[in-house]
């Protein structure tokens, strides 16, 4: 990848990796639906400012695309992640979310001709998954009877992200990043309004400064800025490589959970972390140029 794409890649990994900590902190006062309601609303306001400045065109014919992306790339998976974090640690949530590339590499070849499974890519993904297994081996269940369900809902969220990445690359080509971002987030916020008032009635505003800090961080940085970068990276390097950013999550999630939430790690953090980093390098730094690398040069980023 180019230096610019590497920067976007690691920035997304660091910000999204830290989101699991902020979600855990916000859940001390608000429910999962309320959290996503504020996160989507704050992100939508931020993207609205971007739209007012850049004025990207929004077409009515793309409304259904924005609706699907709003539900399956934001509203539904983040509700699932937030609910899961009520029953599992933030570190384990980050670890399980890093299975997104595994779902992507299974889904993408059916819809994208340039996303074929190669031996090197499969090896990198399996190596990364081995790191995920090592990291997860010391984090399963802390006595919560719903921790098993929490693990399943996290995997469903990862599957949603994988499918959304493939869908965006297949169907949303030609739509500017800013238009894709505000269209998706606007629809996510639209769906979260009735969902929140139905699922968590009576609706209550958070009062703690820490909760508001978490919600603003998640909305502006964790959704607004990162969504713009995610679409740019997706259009440049494709969904499989972009989804590999989730392999940085375990390192951030486990480390921050240890520092701020007293989720004690052990030797598995070091071993699993090394495997994860190696997987990212193997999949993204091919010595020989292949078809996917050529696409990175040919596709002009929409930023």
PDB file of N, CA, C and O in Angstrom, residues 8 10 255 264:
ATOM      1  N   UNK A   8      -3.885   5.863   6.833  1.00  0.00           N
ATOM      2  CA  UNK A   8      -5.318   5.686   7.037  1.00  0.00           C
ATOM      3  C   UNK A   8      -5.591   4.351   7.745  1.00  0.00           C
ATOM      4  O   UNK A   8      -6.433   4.277   8.653  1.00  0.00           O
ATOM      5  N   UNK A  10      -3.680   2.482   9.796  1.00  0.00           N
ATOM      6  CA  UNK A  10      -3.338   2.436  11.222  1.00  0.00           C
ATOM      7  C   UNK A  10      -4.146   3.438  12.039  1.00  0.00           C
ATOM      8  O   UNK A  10      -4.451   3.191  13.212  1.00  0.00           O
ATOM      9  N   UNK A 255      -5.186  -3.922  25.557  1.00  0.00           N
ATOM     10  CA  UNK A 255      -4.296  -3.005  26.267  1.00  0.00           C
ATOM     11  C   UNK A 255      -5.068  -1.934  27.027  1.00  0.00           C
ATOM     12  O   UNK A 255      -4.816  -1.680  28.216  1.00  0.00           O
ATOM     13  N   UNK A 264      -7.211  -7.809  33.287  1.00  0.00           N
ATOM     14  CA  UNK A 264      -5.810  -8.217  33.356  1.00  0.00           C
ATOM     15  C   UNK A 264      -5.420  -9.139  32.190  1.00  0.00           C
ATOM     16  O   UNK A 264      -6.017 -10.211  32.002  1.00  0.00           O
TER      17      UNK A 264
END
